[in-house]
Tab-separated table of C-alpha atoms and ligand atoms in Angstrom:
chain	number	residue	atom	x	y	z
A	37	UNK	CA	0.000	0.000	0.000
A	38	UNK	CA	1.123	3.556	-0.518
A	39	UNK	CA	2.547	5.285	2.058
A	40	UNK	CA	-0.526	8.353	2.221
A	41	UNK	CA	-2.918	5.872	2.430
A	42	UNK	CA	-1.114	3.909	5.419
A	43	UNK	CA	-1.468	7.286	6.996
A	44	UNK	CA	-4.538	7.672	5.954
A	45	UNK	CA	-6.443	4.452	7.272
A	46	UNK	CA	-4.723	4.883	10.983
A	47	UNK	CA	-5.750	8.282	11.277
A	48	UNK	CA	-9.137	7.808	10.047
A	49	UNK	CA	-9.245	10.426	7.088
A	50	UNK	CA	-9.394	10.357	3.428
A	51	UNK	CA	-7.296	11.808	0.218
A	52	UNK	CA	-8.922	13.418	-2.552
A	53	UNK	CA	-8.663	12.090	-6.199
A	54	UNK	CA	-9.043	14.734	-8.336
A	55	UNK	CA	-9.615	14.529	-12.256
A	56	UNK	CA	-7.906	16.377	-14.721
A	57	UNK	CA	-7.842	16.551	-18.753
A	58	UNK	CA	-5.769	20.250	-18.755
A	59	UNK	CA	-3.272	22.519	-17.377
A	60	UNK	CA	-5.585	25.031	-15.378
A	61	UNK	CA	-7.188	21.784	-13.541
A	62	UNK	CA	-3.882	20.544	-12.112
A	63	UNK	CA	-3.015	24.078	-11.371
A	64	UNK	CA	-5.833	24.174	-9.292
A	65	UNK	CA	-5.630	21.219	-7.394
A	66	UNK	CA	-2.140	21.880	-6.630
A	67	UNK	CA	-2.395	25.073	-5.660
A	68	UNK	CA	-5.345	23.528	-3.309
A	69	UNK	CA	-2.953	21.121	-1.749
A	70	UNK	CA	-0.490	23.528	-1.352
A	71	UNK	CA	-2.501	26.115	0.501
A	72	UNK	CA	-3.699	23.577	2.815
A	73	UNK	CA	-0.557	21.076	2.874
A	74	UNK	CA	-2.576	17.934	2.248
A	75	UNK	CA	-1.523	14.652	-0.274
A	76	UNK	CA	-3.474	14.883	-2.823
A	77	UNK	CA	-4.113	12.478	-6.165
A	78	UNK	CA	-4.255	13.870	-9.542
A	79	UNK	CA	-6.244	11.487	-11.727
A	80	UNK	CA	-7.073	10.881	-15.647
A	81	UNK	CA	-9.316	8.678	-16.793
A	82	UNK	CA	-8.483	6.882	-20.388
A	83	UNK	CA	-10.862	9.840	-22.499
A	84	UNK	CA	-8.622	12.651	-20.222
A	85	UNK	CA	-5.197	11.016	-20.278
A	86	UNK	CA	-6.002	10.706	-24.036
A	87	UNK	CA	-6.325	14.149	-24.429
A	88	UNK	CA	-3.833	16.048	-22.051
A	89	UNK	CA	-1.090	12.994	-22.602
A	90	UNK	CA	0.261	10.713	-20.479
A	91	UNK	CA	3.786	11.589	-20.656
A	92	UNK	CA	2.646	15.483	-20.529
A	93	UNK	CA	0.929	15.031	-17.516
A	94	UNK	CA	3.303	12.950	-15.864
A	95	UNK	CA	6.328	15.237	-16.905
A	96	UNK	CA	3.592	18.671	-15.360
A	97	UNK	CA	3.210	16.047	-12.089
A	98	UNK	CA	7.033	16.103	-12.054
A	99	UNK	CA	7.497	19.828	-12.343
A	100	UNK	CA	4.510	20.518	-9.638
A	101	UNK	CA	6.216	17.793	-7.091
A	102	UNK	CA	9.578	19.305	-7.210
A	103	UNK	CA	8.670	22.857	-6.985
A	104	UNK	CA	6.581	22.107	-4.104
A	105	UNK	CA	7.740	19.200	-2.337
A	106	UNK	CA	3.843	17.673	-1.828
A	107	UNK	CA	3.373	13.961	-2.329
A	108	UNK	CA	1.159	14.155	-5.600
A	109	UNK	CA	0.502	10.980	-6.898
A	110	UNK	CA	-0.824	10.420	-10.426
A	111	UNK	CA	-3.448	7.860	-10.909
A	112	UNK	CA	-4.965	6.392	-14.126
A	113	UNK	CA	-8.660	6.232	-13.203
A	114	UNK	CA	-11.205	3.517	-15.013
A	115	UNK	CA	-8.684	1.628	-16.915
A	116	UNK	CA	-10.460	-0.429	-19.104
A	117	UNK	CA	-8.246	-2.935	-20.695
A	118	UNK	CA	-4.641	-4.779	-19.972
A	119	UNK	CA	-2.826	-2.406	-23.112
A	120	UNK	CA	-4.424	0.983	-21.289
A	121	UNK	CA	-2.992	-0.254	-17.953
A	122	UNK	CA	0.805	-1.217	-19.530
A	123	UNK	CA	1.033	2.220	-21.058
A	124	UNK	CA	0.325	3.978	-17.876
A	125	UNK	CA	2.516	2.244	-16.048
A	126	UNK	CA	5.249	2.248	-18.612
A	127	UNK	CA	5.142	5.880	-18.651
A	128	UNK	CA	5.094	6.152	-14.856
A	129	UNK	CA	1.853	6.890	-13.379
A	130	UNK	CA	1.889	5.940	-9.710
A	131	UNK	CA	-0.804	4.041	-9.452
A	132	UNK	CA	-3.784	2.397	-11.243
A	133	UNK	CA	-7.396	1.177	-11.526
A	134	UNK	CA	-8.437	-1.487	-13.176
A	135	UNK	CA	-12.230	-1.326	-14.254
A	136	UNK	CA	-13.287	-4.919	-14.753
A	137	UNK	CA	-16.693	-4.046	-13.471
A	138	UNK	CA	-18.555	-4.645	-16.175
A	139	UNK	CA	-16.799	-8.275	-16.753
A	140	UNK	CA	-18.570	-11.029	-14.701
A	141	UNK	CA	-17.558	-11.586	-11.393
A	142	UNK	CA	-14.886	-14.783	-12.273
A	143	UNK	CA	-14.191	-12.917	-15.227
A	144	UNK	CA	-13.243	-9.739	-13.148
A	145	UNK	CA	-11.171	-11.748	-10.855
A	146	UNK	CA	-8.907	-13.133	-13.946
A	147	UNK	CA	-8.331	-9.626	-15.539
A	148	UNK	CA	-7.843	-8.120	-12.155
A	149	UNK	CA	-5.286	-10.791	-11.125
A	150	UNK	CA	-3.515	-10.389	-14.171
A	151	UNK	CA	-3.376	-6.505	-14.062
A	152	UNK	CA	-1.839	-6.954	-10.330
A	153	UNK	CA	0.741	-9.859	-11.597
A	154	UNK	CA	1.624	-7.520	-13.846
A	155	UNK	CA	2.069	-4.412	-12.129
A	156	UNK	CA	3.765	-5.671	-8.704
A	157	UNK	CA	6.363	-6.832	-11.065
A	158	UNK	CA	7.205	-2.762	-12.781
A	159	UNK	CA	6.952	-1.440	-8.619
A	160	UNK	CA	3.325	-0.363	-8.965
A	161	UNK	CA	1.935	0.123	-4.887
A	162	UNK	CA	-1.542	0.881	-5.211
A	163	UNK	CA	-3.535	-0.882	-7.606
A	164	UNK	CA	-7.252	-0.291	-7.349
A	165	UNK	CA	-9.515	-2.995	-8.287
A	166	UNK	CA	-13.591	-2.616	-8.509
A	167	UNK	CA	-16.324	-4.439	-7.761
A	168	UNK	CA	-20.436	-3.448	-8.041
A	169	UNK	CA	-22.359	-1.843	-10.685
A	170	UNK	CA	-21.806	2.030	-10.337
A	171	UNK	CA	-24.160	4.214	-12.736
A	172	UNK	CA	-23.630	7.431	-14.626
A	173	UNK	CA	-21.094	9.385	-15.927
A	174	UNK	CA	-18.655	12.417	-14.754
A	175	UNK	CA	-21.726	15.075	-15.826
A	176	UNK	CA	-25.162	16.517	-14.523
A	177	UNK	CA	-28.034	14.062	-15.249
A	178	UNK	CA	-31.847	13.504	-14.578
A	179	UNK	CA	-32.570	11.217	-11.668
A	180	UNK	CA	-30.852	7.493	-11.597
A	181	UNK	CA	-31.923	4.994	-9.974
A	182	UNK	CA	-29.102	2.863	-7.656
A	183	UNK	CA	-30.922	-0.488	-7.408
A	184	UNK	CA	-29.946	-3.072	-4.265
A	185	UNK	CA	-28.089	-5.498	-6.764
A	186	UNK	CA	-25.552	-2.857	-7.537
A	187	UNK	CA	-24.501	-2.589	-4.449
A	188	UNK	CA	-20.792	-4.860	-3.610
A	189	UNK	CA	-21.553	-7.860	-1.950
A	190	UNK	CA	-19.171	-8.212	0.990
A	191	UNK	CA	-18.672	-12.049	0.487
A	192	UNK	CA	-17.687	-11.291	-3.260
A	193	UNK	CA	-15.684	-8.471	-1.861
A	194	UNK	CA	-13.853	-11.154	0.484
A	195	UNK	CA	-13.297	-13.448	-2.713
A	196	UNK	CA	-12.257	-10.557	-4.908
A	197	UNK	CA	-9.310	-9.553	-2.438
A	198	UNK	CA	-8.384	-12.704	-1.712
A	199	UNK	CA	-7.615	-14.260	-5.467
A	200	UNK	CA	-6.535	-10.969	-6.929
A	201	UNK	CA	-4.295	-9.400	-4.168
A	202	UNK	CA	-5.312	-5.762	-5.085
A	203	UNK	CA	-4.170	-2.970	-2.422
A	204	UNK	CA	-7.144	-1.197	-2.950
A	205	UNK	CA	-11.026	-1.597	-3.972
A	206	UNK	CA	-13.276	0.858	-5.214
A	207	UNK	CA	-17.165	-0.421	-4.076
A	208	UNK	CA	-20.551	0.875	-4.803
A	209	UNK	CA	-23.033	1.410	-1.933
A	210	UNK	CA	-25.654	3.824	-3.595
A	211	UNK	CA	-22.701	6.166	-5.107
A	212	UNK	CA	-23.308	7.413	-8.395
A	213	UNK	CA	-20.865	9.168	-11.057
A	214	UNK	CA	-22.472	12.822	-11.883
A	215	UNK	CA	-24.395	15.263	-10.129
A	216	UNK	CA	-28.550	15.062	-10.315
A	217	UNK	CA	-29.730	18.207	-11.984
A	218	UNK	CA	-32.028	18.345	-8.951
A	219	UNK	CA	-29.655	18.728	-6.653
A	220	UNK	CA	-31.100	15.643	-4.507
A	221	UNK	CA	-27.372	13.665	-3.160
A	222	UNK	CA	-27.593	9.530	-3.972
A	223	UNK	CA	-28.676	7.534	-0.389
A	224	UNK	CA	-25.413	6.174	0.817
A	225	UNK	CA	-25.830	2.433	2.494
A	226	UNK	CA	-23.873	2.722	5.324
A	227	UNK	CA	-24.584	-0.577	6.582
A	228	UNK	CA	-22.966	-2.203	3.273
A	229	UNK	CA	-19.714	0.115	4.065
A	230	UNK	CA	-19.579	-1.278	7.692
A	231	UNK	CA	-19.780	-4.778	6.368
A	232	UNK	CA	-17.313	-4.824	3.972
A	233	UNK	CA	-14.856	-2.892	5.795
A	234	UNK	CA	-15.713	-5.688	8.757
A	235	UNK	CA	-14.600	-8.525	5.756
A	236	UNK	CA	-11.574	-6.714	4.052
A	237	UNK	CA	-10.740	-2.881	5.703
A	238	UNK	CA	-7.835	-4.421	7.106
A	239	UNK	CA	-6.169	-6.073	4.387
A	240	UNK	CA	-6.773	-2.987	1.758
A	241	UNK	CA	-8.134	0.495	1.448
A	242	UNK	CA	-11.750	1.505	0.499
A	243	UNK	CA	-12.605	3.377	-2.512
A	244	UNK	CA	-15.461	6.231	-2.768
A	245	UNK	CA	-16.265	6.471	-6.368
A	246	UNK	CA	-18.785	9.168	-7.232
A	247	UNK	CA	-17.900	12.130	-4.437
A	248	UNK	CA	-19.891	15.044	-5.833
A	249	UNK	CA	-22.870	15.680	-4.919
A	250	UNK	CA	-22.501	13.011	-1.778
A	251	UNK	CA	-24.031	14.847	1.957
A	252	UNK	CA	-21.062	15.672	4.097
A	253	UNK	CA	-22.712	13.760	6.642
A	254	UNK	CA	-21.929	10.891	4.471
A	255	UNK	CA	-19.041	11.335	3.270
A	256	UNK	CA	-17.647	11.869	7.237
A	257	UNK	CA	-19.537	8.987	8.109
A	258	UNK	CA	-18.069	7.128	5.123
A	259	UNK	CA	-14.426	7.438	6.471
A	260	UNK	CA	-15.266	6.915	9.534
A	261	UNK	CA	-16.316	3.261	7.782
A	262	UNK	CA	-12.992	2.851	6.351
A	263	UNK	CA	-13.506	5.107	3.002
A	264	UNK	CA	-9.367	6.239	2.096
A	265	UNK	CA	-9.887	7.717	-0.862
A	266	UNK	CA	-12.348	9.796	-2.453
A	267	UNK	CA	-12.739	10.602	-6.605
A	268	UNK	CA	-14.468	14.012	-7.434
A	269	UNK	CA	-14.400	14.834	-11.146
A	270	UNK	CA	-18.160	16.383	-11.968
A	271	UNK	CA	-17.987	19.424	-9.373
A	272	UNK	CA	-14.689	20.464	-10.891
A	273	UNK	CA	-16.062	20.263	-13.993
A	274	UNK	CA	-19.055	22.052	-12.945
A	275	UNK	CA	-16.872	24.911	-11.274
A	276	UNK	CA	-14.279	24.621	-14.326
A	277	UNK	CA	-17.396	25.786	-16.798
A	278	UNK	CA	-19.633	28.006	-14.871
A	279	UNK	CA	-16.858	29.921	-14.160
A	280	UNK	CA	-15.365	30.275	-17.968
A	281	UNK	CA	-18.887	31.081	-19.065
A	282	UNK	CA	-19.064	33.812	-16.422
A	283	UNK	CA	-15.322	35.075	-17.393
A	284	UNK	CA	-15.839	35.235	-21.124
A	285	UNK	CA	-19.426	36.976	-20.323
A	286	UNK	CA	-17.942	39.403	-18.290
A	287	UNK	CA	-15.606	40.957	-20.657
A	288	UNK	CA	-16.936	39.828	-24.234
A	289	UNK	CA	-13.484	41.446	-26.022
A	290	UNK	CA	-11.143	39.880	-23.622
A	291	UNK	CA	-8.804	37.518	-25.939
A	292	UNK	CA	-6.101	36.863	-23.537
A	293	UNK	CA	-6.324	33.318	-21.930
A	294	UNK	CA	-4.041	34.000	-18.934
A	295	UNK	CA	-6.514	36.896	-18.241
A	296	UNK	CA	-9.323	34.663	-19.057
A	297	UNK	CA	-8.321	31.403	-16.990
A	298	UNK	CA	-7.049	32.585	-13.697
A	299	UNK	CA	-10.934	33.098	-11.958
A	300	UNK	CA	-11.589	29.368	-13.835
A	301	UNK	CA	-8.656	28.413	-11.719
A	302	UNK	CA	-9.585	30.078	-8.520
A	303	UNK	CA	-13.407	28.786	-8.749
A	304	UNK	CA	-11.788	24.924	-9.531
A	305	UNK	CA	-9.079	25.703	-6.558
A	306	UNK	CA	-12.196	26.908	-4.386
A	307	UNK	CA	-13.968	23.340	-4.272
A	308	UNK	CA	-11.079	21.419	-4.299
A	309	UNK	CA	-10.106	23.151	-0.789
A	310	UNK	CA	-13.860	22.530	-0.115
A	311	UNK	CA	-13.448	18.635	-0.485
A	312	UNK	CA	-9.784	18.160	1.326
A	313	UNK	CA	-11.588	19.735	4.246
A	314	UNK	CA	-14.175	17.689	4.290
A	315	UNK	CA	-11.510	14.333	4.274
A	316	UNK	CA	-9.164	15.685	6.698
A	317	UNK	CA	-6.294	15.160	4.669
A	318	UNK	CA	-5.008	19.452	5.343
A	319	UNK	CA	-1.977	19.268	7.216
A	320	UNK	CA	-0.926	15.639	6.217
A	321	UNK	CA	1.463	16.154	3.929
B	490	LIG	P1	-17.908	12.289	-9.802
B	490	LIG	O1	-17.830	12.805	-11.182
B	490	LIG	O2	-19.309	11.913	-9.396
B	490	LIG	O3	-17.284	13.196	-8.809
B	490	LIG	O4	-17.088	10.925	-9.761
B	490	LIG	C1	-15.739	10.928	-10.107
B	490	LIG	C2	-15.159	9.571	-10.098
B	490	LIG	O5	-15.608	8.687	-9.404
B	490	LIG	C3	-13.978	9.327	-10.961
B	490	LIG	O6	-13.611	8.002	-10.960
């Protein structure tokens, strides 16, 4: 296991993983982590590693971690296949998830056992496994509906950690991905939570998939549970484009994108602050 979340799970608080696809983002979540001396995880998905680069944003990772000193660790979130996974690591990311979710649940245990056969061997300490069906996508939505078969089973949880040796597990107990345009937050089953941290907290760390638009309430609650680690894409999204909208309406001539970006960056730097509160991880650097 990595050393933050070590520190993490005996001091009962959680890190932040943040997703990026551009330069302003990881500006922002840097500065965040800065300002309020917490580890913090910078992650891209396949569609945003695609885009900014994996070797870019591993060599702007660098830069940040030298000229601050913070442990920043960069995480390929929702890897879908063996090839994505190899390339990440090749290029260095820190740490990875395999998504095997959708694979049935023997099927999930191969790929996943695979993945962490193969990573162990290049260094890789955290590899994130998942297990449960968790809806939506990274973006504002209409209502969806978490139904109880979703939800991880603890026994397959058990079995999953067991035959596949992951250090950490991302789980689905009424978390969504996305915000509800209504504003209503998802019901969070504690219960599930307490019984799978009962079967496997010990051996690995829990994974919150799905933190915007979760109750504080729960999400406190949640670590209390055994949650480590917390991903929040959609509200910096939200914050990234609300705020650009507002800057280009503001001054409809203004060309200049270092005049244009820097309230983007401050409104993105605002929630991430927001969130590392909330998990306790200020002052853990
Ligand atoms: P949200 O977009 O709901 O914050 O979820 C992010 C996430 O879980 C990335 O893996």
């Amino acid at each position: 296991m990595l050393n933050i979340f070590k520190k993490a799970q005996e001091n009962k608080y959680a890190i932040g993983a943040f997703n990026v696809s551009n330069l302003e983002q990881v500006k922002a979540i840097v500065q965040a982590a800065q300002n309020l001396q917490s580890p913090v995880i910078i992650s891209t998905s396949e569609g945003e590693s695609n885009f900014i680069g994996k070797k870019q944003i591993r060599l702007i990772i660098d830069a940040y971690k030298e000229q601050t000193g913070l442990p920043i660790i960069l995480h390929l979130d929702h890897g879908k296949s063996f090839e994505a996974i190899k390339e990440a690591i090749e290029i260095g990311y820190d740490s990875i998830h395999f998504d095997g979710s959708k694979l049935s649940f023997e099927e999930n245990i191969e790929e996943t056992k695979k993945i962490v056969d193969f990573a162990r061997e290049k260094g890789i300490k955290n590899i994130e496994g998942e297990l449960g069906y968790l809806r939506g996508g990274s973006n504002i939505h209409k209502t969806i509906e978490v139904k109880p078969e979703d939800l991880t089973n603890s026994k397959q949880a058990e079995e999953f950690v067991n035959k596949t040796g992951v250090d950490s597990l991302a789980i689905v107990i009424g978390n969504i991905h996305g915000i509800s345009k209504s504003g209503e937050s998802p019901h969070i089953f504690l219960d599930r939570l307490e019984e799978i941290n009962k079967v496997v907290g010990d051996e690995i760390g829990l994974v919150l998939h799905g933190g915007s638009g979760i109750k504080e309430e729960d999400i406190e609650k949640s670590i209390q549970l055994g949650i480590i680690k917390i991903n929040v894409n959609t509200e910096l999204r939200v914050a990234y484009t609300e705020s650009l909208k507002k800057s280009l309406q503001d001054d409809p001539d203004r060309v200049t994108p270092y005049k244009i970006m820097p309230p983007v960056v401050e409104a993105v730097q605002k929630v991430v602050e927001d969130k590392i509160k909330i998990f306790g991880s200020n002052n853990k650097s």
